[in-house]
Coordinates of N, CA and C in Angstrom, one line a residue:
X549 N -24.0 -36.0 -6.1 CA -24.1 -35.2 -7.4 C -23.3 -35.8 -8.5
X550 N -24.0 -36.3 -9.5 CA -23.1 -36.8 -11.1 C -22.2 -35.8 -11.4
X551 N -21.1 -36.2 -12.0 CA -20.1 -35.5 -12.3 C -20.4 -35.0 -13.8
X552 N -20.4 -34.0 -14.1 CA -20.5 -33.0 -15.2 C -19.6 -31.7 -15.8
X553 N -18.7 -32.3 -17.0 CA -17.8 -31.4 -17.2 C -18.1 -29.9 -17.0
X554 N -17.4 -29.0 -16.2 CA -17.1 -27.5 -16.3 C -18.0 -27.0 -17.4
X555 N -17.9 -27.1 -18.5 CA -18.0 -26.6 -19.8 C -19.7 -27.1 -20.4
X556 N -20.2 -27.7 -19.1 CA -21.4 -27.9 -19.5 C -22.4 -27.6 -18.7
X557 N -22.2 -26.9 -17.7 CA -22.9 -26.6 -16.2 C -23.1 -25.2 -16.6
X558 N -24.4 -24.9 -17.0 CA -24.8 -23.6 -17.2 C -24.2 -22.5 -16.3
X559 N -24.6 -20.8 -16.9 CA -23.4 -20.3 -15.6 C -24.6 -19.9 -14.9
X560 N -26.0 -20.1 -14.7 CA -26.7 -19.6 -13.6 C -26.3 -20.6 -12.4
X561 N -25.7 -21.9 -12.8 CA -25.4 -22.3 -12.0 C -23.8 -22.6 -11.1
X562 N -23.1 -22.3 -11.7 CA -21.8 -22.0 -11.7 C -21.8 -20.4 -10.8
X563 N -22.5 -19.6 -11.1 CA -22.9 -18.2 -10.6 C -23.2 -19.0 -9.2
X564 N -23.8 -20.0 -8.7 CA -24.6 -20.1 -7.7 C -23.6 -21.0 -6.9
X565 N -22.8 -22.0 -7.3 CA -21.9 -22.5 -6.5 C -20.3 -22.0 -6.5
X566 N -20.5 -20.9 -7.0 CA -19.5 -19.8 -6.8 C -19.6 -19.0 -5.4
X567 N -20.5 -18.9 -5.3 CA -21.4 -18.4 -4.3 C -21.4 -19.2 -3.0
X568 N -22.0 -20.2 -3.0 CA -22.2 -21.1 -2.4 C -20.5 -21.9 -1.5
X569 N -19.7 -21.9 -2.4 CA -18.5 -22.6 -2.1 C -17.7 -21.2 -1.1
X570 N -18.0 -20.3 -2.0 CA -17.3 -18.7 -0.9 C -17.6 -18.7 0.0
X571 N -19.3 -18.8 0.5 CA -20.1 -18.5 1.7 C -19.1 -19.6 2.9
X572 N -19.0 -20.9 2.1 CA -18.8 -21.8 3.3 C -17.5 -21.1 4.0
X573 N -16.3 -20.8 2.8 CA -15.2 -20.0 3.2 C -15.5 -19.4 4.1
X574 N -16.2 -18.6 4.0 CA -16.3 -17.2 5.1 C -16.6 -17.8 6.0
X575 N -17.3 -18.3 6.2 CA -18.6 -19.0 7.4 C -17.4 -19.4 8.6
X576 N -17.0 -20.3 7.8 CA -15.9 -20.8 8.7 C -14.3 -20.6 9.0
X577 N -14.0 -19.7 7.7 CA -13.5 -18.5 8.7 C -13.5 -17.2 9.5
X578 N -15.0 -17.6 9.9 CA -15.6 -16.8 10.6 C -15.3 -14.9 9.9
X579 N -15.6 -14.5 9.1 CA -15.6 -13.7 8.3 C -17.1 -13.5 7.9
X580 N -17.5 -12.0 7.7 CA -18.6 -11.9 7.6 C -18.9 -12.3 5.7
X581 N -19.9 -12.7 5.3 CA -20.0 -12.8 4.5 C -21.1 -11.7 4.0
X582 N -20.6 -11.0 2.9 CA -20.6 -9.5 2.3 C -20.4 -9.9 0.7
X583 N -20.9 -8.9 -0.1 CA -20.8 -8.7 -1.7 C -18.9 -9.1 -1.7
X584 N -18.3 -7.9 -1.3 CA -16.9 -7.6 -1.3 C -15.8 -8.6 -1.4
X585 N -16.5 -9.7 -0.1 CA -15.7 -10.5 0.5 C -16.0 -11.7 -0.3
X586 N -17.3 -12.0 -0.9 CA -17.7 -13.0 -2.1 C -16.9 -12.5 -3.4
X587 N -17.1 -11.7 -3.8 CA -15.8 -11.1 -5.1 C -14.9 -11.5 -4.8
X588 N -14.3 -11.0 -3.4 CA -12.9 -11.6 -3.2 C -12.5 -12.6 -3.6
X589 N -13.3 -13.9 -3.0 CA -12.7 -15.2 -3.1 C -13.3 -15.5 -4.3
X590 N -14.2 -15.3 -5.1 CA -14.1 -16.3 -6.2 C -13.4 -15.4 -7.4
X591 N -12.9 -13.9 -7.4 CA -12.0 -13.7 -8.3 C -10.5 -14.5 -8.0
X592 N -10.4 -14.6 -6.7 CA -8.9 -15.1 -6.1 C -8.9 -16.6 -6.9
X593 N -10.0 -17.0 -6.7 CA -10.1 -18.6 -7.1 C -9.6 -18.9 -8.8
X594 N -10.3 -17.7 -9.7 CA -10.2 -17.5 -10.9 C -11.4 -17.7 -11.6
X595 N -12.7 -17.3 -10.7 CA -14.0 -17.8 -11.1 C -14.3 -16.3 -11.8
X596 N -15.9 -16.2 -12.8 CA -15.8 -14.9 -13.1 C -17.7 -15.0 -13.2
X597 N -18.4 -14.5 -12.7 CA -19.8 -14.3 -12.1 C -20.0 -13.1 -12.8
X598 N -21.6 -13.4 -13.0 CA -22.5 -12.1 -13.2 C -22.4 -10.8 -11.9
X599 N -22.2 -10.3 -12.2 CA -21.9 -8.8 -10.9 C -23.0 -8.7 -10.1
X600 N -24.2 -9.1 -10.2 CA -25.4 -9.0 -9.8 C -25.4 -10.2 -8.4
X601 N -25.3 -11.4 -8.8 CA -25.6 -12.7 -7.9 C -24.7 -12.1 -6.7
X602 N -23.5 -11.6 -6.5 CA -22.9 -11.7 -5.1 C -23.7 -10.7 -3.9
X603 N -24.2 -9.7 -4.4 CA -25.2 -8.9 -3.8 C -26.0 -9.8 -3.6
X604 N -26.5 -10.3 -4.5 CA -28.3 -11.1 -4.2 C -27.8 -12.1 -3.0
X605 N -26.8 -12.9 -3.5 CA -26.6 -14.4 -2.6 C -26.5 -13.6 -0.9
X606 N -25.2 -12.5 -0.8 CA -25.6 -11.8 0.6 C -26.5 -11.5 1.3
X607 N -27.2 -10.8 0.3 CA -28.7 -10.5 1.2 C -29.5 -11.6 1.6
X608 N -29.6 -12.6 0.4 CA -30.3 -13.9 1.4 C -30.0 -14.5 2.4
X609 N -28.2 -14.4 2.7 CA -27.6 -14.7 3.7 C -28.3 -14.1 5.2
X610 N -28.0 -13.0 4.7 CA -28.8 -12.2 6.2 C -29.3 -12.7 7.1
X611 N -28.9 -12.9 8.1 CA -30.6 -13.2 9.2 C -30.8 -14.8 9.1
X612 N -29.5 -15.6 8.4 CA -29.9 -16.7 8.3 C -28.8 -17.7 9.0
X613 N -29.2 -19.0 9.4 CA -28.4 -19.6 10.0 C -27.4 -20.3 9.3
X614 N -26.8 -19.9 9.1 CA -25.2 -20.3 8.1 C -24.8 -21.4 8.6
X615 N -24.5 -21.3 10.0 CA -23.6 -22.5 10.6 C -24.7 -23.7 10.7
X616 N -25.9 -23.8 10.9 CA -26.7 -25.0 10.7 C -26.9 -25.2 9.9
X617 N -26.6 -24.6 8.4 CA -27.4 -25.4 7.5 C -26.0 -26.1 6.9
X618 N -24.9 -25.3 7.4 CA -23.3 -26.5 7.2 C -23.1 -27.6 8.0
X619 N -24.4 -27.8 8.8 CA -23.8 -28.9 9.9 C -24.1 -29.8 9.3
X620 N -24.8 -30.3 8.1 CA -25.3 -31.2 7.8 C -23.7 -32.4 7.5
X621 N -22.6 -32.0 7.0 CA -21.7 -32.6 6.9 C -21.0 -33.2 8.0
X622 N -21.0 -32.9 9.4 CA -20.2 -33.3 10.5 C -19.4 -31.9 10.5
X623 N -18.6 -32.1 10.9 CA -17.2 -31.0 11.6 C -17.3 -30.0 12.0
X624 N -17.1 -29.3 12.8 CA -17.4 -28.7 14.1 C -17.0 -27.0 13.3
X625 N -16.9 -26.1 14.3 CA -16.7 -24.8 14.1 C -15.3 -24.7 14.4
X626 N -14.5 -23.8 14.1 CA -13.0 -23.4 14.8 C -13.2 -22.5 16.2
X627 N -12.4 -22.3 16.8 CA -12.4 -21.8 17.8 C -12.3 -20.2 18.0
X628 N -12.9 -19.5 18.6 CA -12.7 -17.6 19.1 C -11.1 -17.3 18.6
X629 N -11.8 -16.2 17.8 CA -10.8 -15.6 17.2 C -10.0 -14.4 18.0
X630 N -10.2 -14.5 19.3 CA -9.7 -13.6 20.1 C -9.8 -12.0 19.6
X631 N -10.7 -11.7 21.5 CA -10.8 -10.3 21.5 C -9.6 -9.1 21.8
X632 N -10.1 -7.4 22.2 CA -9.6 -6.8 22.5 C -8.8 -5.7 21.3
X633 N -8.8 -4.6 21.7 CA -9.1 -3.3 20.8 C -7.6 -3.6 19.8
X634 N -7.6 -3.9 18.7 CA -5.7 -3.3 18.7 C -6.0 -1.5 18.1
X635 N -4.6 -1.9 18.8 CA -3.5 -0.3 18.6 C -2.8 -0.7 17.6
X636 N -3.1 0.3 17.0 CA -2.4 0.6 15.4 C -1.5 1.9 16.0
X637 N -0.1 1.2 15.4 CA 1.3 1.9 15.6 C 1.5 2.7 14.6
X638 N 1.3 3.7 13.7 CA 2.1 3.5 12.3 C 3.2 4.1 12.4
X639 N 4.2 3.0 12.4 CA 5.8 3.3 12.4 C 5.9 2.6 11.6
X640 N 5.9 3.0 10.0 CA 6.1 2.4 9.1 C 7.5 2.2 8.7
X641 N 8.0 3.3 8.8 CA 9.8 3.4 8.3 C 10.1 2.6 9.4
X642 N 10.3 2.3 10.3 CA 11.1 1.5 11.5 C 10.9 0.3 10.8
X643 N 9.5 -0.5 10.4 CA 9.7 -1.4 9.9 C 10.1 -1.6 8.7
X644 N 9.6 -0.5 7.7 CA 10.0 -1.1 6.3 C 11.8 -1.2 6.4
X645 N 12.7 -0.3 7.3 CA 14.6 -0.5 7.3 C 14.8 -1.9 7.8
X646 N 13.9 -2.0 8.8 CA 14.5 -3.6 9.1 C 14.0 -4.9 8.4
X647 N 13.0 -4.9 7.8 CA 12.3 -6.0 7.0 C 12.8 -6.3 5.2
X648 N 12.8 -4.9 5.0 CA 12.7 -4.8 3.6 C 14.0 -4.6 2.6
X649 N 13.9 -5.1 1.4 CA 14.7 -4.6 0.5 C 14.1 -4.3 -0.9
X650 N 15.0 -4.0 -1.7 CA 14.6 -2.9 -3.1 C 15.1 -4.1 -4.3
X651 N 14.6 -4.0 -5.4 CA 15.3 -4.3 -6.7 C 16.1 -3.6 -7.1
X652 N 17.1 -3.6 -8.2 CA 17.8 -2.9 -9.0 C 16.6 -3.0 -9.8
X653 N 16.9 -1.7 -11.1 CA 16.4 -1.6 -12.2 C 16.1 -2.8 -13.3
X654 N 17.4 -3.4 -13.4 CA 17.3 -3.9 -14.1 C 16.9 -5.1 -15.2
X655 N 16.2 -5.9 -13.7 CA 16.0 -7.5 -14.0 C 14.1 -7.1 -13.5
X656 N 13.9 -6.4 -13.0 CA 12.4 -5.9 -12.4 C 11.7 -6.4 -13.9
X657 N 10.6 -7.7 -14.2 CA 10.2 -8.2 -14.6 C 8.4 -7.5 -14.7
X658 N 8.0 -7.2 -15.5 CA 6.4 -6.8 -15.5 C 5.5 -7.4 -14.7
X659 N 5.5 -7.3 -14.2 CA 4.4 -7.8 -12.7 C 3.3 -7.8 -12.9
X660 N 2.5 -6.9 -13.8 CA 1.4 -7.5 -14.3 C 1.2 -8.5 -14.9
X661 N 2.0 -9.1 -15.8 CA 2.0 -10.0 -16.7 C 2.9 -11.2 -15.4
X662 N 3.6 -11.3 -15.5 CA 4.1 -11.8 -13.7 C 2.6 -13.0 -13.1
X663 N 2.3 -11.4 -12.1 CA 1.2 -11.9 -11.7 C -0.4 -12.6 -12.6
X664 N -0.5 -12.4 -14.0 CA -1.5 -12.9 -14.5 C -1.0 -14.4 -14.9
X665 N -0.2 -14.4 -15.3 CA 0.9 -16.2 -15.7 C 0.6 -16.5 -14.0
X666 N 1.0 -16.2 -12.9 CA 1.0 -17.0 -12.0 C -0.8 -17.6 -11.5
X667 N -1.4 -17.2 -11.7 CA -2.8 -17.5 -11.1 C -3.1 -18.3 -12.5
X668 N -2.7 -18.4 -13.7 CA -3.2 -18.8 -14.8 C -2.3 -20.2 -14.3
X669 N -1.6 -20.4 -13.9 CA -0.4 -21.5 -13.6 C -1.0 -22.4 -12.4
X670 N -1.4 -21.5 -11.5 CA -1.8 -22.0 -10.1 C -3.3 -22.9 -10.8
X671 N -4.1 -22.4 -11.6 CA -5.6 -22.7 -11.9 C -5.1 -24.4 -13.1
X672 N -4.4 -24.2 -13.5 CA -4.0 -25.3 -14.5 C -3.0 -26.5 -13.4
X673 N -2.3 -26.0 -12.4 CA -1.9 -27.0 -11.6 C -3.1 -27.4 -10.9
X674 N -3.6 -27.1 -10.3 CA -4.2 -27.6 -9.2 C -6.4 -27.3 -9.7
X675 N -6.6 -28.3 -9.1 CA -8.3 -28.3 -9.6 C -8.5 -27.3 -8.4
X676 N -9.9 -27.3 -9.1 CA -10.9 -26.4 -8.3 C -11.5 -26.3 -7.1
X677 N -11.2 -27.9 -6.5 CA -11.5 -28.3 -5.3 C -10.5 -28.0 -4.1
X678 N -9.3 -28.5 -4.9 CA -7.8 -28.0 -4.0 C -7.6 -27.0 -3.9
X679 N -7.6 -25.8 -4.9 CA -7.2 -24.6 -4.8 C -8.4 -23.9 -3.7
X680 N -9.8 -24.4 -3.9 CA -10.7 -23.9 -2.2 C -9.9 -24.3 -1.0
X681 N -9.7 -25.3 -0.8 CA -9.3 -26.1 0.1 C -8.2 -25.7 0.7
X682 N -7.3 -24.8 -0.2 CA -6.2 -24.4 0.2 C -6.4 -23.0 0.7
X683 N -7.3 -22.6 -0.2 CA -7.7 -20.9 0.1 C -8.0 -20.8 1.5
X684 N -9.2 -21.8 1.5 CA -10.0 -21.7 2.9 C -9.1 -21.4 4.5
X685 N -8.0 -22.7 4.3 CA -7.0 -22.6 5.1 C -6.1 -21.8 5.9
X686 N -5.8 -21.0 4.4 CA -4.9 -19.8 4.3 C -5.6 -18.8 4.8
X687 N -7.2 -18.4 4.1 CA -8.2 -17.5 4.9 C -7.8 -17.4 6.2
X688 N -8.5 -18.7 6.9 CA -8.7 -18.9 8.1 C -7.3 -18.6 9.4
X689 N -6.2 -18.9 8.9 CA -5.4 -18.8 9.5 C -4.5 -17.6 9.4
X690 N -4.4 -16.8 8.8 CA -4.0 -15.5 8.1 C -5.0 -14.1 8.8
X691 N -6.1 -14.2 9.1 CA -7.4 -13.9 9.5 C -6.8 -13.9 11.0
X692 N -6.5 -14.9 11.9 CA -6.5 -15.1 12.9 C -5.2 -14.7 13.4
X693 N -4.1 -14.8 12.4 CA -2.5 -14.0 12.7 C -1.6 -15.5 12.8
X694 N -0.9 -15.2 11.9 CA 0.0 -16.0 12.2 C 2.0 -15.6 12.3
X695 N 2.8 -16.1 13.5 CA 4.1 -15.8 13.7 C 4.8 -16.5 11.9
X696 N 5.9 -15.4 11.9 CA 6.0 -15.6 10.9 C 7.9 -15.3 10.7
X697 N 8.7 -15.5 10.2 CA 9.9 -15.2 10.0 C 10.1 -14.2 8.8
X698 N 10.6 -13.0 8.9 CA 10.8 -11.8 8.1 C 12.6 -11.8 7.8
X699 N 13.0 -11.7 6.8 CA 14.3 -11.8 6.5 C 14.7 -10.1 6.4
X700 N 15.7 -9.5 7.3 CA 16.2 -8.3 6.9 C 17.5 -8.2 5.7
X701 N 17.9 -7.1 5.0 CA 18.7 -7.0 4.0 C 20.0 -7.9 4.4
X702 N 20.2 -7.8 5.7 CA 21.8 -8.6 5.9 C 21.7 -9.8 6.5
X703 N 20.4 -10.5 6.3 CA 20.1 -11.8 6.5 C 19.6 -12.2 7.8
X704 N 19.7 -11.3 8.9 CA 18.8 -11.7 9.7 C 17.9 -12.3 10.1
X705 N 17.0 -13.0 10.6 CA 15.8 -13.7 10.8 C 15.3 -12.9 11.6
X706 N 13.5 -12.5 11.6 CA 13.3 -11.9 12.8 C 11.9 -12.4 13.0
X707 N 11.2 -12.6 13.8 CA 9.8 -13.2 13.9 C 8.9 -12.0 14.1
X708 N 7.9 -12.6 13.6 CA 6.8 -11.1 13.1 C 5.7 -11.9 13.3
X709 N 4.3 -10.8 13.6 CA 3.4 -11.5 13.1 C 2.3 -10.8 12.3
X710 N 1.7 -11.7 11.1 CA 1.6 -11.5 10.0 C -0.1 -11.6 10.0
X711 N -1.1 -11.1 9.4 CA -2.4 -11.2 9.3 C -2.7 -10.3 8.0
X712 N -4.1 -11.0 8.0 CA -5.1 -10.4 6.9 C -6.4 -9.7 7.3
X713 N -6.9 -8.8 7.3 CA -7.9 -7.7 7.7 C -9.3 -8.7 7.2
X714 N -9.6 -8.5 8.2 CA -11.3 -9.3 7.6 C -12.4 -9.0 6.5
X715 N -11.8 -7.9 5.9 CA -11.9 -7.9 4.2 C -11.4 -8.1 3.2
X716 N -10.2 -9.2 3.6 CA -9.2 -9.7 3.1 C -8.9 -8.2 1.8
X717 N -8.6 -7.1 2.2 CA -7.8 -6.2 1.5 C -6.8 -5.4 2.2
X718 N -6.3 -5.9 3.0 CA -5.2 -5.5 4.0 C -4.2 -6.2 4.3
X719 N -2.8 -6.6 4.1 CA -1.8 -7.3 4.5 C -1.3 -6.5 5.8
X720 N -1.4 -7.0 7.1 CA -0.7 -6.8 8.4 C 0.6 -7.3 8.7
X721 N 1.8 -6.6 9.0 CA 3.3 -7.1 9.5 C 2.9 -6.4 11.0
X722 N 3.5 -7.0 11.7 CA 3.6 -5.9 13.4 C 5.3 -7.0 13.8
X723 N 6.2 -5.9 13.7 CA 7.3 -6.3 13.9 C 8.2 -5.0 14.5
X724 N 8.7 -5.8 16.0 CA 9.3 -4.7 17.2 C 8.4 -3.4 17.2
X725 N 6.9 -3.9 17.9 CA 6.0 -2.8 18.4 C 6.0 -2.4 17.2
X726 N 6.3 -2.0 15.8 CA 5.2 -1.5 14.8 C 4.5 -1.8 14.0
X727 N 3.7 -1.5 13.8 CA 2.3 -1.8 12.9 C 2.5 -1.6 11.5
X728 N 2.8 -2.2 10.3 CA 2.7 -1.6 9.0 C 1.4 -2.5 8.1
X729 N 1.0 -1.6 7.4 CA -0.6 -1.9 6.9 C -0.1 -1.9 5.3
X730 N 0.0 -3.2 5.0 CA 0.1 -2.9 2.9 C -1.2 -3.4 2.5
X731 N -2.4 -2.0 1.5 CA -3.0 -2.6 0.5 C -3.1 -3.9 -0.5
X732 N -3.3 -4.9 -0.7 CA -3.5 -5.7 -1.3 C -3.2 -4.8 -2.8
X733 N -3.9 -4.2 -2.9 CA -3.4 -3.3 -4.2 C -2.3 -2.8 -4.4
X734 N -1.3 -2.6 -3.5 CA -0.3 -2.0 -3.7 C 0.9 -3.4 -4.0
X735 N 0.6 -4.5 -4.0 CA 1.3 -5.7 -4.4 C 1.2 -5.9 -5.5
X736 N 2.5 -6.2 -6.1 CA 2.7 -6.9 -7.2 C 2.6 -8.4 -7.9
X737 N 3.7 -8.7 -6.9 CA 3.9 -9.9 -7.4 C 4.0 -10.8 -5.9
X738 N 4.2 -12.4 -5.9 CA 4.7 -13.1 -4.8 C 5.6 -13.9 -5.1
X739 N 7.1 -14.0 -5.3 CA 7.9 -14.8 -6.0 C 8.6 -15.9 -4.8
X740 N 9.2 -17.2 -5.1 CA 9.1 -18.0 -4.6 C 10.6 -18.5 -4.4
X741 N 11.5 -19.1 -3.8 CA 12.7 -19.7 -4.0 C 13.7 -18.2 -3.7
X742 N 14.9 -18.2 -4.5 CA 15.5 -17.7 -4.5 C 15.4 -15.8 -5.7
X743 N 14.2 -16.2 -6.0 CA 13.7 -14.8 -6.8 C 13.0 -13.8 -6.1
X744 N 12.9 -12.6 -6.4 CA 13.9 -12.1 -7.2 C 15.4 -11.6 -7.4
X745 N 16.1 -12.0 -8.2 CA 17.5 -11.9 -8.0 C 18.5 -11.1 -7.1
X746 N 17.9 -9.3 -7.8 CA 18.5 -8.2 -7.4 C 18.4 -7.6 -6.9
X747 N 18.5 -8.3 -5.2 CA 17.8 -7.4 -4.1 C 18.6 -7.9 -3.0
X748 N 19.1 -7.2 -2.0 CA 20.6 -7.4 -1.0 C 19.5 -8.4 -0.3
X749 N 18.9 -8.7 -0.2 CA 18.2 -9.8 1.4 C 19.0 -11.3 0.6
X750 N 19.4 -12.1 1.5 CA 20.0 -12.8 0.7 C 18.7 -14.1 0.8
X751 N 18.5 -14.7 0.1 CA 17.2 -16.1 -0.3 C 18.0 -17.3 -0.3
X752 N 17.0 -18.2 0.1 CA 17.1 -19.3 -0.1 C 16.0 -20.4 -1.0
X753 N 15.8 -21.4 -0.9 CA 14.1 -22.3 -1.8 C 13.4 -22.2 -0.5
X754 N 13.7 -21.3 0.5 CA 12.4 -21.9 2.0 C 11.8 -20.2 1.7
X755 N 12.0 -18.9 1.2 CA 11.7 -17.7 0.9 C 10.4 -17.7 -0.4
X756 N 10.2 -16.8 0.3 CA 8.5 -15.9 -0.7 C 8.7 -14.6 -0.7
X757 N 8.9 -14.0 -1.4 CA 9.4 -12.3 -1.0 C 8.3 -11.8 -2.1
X758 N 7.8 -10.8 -1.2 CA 6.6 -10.2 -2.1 C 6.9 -8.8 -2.5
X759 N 6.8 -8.0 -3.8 CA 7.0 -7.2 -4.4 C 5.9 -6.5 -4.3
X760 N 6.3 -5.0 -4.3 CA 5.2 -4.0 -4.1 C 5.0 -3.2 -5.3
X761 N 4.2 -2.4 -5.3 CA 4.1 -1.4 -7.2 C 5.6 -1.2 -6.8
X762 N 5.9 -0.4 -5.7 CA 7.1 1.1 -5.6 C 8.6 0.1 -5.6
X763 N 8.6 -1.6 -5.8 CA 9.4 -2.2 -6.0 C 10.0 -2.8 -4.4
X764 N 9.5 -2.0 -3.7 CA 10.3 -2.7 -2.6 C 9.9 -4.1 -2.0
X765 N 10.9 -5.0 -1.6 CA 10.4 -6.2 -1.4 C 10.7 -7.0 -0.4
X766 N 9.9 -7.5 0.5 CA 9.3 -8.1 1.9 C 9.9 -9.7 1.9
X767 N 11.0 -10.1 2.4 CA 10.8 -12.0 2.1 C 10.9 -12.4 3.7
X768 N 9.9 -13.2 3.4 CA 10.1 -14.5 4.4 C 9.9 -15.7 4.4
X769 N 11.1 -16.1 5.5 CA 11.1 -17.9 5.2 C 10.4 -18.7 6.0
X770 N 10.4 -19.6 5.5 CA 9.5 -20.8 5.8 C 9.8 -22.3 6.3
X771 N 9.6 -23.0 7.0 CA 9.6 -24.1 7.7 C 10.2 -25.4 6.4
X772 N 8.9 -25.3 5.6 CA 9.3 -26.0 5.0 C 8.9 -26.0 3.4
X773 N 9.1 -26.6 2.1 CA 8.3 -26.1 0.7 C 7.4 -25.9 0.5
X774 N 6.5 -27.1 0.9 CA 5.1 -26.9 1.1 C 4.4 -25.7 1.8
X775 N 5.3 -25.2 3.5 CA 4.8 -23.8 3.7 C 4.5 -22.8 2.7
X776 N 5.8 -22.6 2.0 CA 6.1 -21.3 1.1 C 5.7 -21.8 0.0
X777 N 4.9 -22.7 -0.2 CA 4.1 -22.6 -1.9 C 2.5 -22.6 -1.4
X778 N 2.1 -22.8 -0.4 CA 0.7 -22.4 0.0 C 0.7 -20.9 0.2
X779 N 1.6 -20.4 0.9 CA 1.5 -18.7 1.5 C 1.5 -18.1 0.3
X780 N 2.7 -18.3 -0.5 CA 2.7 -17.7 -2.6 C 1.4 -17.5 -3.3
X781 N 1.4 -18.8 -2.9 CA 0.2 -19.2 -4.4 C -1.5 -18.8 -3.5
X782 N -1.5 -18.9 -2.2 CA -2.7 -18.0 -2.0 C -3.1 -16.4 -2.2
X783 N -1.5 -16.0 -1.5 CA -1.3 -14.9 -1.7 C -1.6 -13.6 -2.3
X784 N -0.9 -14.6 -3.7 CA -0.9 -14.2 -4.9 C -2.1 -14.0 -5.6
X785 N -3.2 -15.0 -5.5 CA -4.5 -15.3 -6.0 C -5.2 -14.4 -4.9
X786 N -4.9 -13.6 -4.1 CA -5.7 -12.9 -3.2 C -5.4 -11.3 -4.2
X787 N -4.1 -11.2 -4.6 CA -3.6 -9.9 -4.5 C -4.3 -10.0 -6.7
X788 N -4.1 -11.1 -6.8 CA -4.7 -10.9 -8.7 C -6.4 -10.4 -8.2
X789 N -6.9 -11.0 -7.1 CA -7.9 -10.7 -7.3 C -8.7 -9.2 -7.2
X790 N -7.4 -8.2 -6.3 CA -7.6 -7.2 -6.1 C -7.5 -6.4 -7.5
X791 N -6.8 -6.8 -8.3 CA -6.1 -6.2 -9.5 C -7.3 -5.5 -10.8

């Protein structure tokens, strides 16, 4: 395909490889592909579509063979996403005392505007190719649950594991037998390093602590930089998209 600036690719067609680039997302993160879950990712991406095409592109989908018509490239499928019923615990207070902490008043930065600079930051760092590439990743493996390190107020380390609901509108923690379920909507922000300042969990640059509307805030560390700036910056572009 010739390369053709952005700015000159009609949007019935941009509408269609918006479309097209999400579908493969889902496909292979084995995620159903649905209107909802097409919004998702190409608002997360920073794409903006006729309201109309994500319905239409779904319903064509139907009944059709997704995974063969991606074979044409080589690479194989991922592997069973493992069965079996879960039990949903809700012992929410047990977890939110040991995982979480609070801001003070006073440094609590507008998180709307926060969160709109950050996806506007993410879209100007990184092209369009990378930031799928990253998404897809993060999809796929977030989806399937990943162990994760949860920092408590007095610095604790505790390992958790962490997932995304297959409507990508659900943040999962399950830490010591309980279940806590956060809205994507109920997130604010995803801040990175040693931010935000005013909150007893102590941080380090390997922390991502995510902020909720009601202020309280979740961090966990990470292995290594590059961990904690893919988990942020997907995150984050998951949770603008809810917005």
């Amino acid at each position: 395909m010739a390369e053709v600036p952005a700015t000159e690719v009609p949007q019935a067609e941009k509408d269609e490889l918006f479309c097209a680039y999400a579908a493969m997302i889902l496909k292979d993160s084995e995620l159903d592909i649905t209107e909802d879950n097409l919004n998702t990712l190409i608002k997360a991406a920073g794409g903006s579509i006729d309201s109309f095409f994500p319905a239409l592109f779904a319903k064509m989908c139907q009944g059709k063979d997704i995974e063969g018509m991606l074979k044409f490239g080589g690479g194989g499928g991922g592997g069973g996403s493992g069965g079996g019923a879960e039990q949903e615990k809700e012992q929410d207070l047990e977890t939110m005392s040991v995982a979480s902490s609070r801001v003070s008043g006073r440094s609590v930065r507008s998180t709307f505007t926060a969160s709109s600079i950050a996806s506007e930051f993410i879209n100007e760092r990184m092209g369009q190719s990378k930031i799928q590439q990253a998404m897809k990743t993060f999809v796929r493996a977030m989806v399937r649950g990943q162990q994760m390190g949860v920092i408590s107020p007095d610095g604790a380390l505790r390992t958790c594991q962490c997932s995304l609901d297959k409507k990508l509108k659900t943040f999962i923690i399950e830490l010591k037998g309980s279940v806590r379920q956060i809205p994507l909507t109920e997130m604010s922000d995803v801040f990175q390093g040693k931010e935000p300042e005013d909150i007893d969990t102590p941080l380090d640059e390997l922390c991502s602590t995510v902020m909720l509307q009601s202020q309280e805030c979740i961090s966990f560390h990470f292995a290594d930089v590059p961990s904690r700036e893919q988990f942020a910056m997907c995150l984050q572009m998951l949770v603008d998209g809810q917005q």
